[in-house]
Tab-separated table of C-alpha atoms in Angstrom:
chain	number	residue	atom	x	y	z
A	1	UNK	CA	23.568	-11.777	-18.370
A	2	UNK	CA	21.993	-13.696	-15.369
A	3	UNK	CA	23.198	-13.820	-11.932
A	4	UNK	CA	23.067	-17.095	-9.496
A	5	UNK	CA	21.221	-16.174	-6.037
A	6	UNK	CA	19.824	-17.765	-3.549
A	7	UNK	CA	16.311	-17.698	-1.348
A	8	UNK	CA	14.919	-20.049	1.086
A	9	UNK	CA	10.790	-20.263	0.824
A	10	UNK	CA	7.907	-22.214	2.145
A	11	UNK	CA	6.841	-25.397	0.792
A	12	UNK	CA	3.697	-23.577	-1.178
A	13	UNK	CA	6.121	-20.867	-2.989
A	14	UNK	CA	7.818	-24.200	-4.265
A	15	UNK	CA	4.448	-25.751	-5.603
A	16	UNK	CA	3.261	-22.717	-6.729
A	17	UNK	CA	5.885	-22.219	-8.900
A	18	UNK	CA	6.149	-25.357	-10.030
A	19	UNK	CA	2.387	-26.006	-10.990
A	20	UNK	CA	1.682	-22.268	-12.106
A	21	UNK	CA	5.416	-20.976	-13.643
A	22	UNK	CA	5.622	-18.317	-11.485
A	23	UNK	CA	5.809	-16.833	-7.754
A	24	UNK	CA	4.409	-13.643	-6.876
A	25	UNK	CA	4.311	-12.215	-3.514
A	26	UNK	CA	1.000	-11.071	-2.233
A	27	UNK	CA	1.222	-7.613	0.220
A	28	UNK	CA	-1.056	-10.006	3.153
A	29	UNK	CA	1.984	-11.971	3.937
A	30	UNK	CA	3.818	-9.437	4.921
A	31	UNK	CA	1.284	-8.181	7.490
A	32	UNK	CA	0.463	-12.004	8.216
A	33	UNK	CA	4.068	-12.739	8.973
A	34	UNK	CA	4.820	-9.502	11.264
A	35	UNK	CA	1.703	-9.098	13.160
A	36	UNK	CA	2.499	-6.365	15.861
A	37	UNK	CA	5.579	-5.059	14.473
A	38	UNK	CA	4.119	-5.289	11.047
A	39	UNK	CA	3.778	-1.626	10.994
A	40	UNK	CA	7.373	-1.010	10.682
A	41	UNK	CA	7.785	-3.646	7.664
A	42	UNK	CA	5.256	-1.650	5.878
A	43	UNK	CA	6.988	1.431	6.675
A	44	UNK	CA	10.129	0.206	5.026
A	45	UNK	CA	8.773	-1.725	2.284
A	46	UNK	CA	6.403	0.687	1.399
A	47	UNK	CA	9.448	2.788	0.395
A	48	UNK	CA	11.175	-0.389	-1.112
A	49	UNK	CA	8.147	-0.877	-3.112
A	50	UNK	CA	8.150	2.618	-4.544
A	51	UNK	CA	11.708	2.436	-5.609
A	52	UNK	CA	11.584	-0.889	-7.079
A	53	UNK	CA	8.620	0.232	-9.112
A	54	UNK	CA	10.295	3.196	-10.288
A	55	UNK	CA	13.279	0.785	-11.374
A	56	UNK	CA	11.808	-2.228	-12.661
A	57	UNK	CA	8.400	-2.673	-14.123
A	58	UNK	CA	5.946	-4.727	-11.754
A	59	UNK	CA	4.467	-7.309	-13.907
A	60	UNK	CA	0.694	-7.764	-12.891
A	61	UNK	CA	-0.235	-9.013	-9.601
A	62	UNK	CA	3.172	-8.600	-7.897
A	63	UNK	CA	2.544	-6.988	-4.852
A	64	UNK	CA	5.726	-7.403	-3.227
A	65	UNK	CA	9.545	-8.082	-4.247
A	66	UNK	CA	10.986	-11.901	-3.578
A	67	UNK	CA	13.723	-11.112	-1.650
A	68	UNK	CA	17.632	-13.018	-2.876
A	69	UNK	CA	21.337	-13.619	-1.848
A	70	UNK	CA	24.300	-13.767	-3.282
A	71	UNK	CA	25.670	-16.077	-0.786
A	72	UNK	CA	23.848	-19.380	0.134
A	73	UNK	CA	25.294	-18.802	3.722
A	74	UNK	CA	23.699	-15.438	4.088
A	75	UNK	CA	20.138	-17.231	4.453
A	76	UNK	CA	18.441	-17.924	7.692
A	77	UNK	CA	17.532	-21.824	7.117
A	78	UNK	CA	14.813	-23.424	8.595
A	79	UNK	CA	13.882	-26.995	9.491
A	80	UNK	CA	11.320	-28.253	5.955
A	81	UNK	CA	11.778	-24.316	4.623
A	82	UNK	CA	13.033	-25.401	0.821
A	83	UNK	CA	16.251	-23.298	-0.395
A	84	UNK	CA	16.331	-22.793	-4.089
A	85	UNK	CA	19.266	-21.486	-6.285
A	86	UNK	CA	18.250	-19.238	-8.955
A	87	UNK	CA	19.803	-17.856	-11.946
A	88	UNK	CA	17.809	-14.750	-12.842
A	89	UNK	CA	18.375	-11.768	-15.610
A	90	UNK	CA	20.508	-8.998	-14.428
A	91	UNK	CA	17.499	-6.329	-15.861
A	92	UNK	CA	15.055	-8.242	-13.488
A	93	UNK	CA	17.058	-7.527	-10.133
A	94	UNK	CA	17.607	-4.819	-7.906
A	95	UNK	CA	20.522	-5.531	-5.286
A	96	UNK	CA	21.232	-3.876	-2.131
A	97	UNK	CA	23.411	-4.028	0.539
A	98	UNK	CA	21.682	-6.071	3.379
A	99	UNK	CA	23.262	-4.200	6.434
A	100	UNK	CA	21.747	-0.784	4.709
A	101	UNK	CA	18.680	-2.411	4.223
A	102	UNK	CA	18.710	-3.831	8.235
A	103	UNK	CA	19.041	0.253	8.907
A	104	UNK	CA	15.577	1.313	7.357
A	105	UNK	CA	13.715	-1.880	8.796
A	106	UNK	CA	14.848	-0.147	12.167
A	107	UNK	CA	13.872	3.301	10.511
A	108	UNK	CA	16.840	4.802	11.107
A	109	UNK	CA	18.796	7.267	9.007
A	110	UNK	CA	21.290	5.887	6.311
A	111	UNK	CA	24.208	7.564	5.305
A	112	UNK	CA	28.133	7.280	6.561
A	113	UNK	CA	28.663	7.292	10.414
A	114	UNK	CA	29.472	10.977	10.640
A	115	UNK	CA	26.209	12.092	8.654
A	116	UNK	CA	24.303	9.274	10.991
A	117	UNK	CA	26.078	11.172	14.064
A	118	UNK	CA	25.455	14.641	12.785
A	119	UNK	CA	21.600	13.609	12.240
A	120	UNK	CA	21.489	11.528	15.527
A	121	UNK	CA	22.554	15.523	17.924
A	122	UNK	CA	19.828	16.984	15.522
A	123	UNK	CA	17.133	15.128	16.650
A	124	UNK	CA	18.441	14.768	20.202
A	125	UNK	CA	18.500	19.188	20.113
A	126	UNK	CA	14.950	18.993	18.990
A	127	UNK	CA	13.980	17.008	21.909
A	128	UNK	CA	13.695	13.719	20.023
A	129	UNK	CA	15.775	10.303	21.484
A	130	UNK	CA	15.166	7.965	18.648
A	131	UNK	CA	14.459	7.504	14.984
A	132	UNK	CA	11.929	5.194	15.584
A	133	UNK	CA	9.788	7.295	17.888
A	134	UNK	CA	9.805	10.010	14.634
A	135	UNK	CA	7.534	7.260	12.979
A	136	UNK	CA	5.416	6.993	15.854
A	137	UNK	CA	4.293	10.865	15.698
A	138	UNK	CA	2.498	12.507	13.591
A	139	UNK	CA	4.219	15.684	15.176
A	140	UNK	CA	7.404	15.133	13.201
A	141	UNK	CA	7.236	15.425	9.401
A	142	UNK	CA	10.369	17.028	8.413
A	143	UNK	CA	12.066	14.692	9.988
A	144	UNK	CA	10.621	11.436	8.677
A	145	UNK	CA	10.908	12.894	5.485
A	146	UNK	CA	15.123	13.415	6.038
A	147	UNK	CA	15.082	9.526	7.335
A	148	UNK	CA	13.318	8.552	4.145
A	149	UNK	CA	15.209	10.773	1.629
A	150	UNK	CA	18.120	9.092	3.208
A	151	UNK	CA	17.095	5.658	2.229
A	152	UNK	CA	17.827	6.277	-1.586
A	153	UNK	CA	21.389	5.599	-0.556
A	154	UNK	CA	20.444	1.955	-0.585
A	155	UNK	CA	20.821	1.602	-4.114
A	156	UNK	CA	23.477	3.800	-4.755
A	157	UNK	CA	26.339	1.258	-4.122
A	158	UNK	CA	27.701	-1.029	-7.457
A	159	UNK	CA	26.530	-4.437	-7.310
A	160	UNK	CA	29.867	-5.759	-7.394
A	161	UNK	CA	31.253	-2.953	-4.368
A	162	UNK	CA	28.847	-4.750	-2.349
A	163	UNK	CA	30.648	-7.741	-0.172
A	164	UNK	CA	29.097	-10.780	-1.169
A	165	UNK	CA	28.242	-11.961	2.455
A	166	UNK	CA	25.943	-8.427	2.471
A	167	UNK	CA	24.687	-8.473	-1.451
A	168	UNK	CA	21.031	-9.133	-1.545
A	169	UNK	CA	18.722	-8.847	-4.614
A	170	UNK	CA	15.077	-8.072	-4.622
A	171	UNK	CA	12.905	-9.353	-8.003
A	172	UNK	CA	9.154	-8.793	-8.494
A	173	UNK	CA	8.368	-12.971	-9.071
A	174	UNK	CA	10.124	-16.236	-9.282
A	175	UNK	CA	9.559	-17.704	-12.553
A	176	UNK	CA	10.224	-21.839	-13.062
A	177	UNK	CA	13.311	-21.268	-15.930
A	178	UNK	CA	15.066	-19.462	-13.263
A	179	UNK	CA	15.049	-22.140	-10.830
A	180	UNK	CA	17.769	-24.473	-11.481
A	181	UNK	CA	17.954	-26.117	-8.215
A	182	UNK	CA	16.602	-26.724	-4.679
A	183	UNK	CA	16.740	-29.035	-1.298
A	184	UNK	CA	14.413	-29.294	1.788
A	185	UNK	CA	16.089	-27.970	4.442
């Protein structure tokens, strides 16, 4: 079974997949695209990596997931950027809910609001005023490791429990068959 999803890319993703038959994400681009804060993105996909690894095999060379939508309105669109409508295989996808995933790019803690509450007084007894700040110690282990353990939740939710507005999908490379549309923007 395939689902339809949506991603808006560069003009080079688009030839690249056209010319070669496939799209892979290389690790660079992620740094490249970041710069100062890119040590936060690597925080968080480091961990998104690792899961999507231990969920779907990474064909060679794919460094880094393509990242999808379930709604074409979700997408921040910009001017030449070419959207493309996919229709990839259910086995190759791993969806997510995209305010979860917002969460962990800010490091913080996921779980329900009491459990984010009742981890938030933790920290503050122990002295510490923000989730980010555990991530920029090396004096706080255990608690890095709680903020990570708590990411797992990101996958825990049903693909169709997920509001479409907030499904997104992550897939290890954008092969040509899947693409059956797209427009400059």
């Amino acid at each position: 079974m395939k689902r339809e999803l949506w991603t808006v890319q560069n003009k080079r993703v688009l030839e690249e997949l056209l010319s070669s038959g496939c799209y892979r994400v290389k690790r660079s681009y992620v740094m490249e695209k970041y710069g100062e804060s890119a040590w936060i993105f690597q925080t968080a996909y480091d961990f998104f990596i690792r899961e999507l690894r231990s969920r779907i095999a990474a064909p060679e060379g794919a460094e880094s997931p393509v990242w999808l939508f379930s709604d074409s309105q979700s997408l921040f669109r910009a001017e030449g950027e070419i959207l493309m409508r996919l229709e990839i295989p259910r086995e190759e996808l791993l969806f997510f809910d995209a305010r979860d995933w917002n969460r962990i790019l800010n490091l913080s803690y996921l779980g329900g609001e009491e459990e984010r509450e009742r981890f938030r007084r933790e920290l503050l007894r122990q002295g510490i005023r923000s989730e980010e700040s555990v991530f920029q110690s090396a004096f706080y282990p255990l608690q890095r490791a709680k903020i990570q353990k708590s990411w797992r939740k990101l996958f825990e939710a049903e693909e169709e429990a997920i509001g479409k507005s907030y499904r997104q999908a992550a897939v290890w490379q954008l092969k040509k068959e899947w693409l059956m549309d797209y427009s400059v923007l």
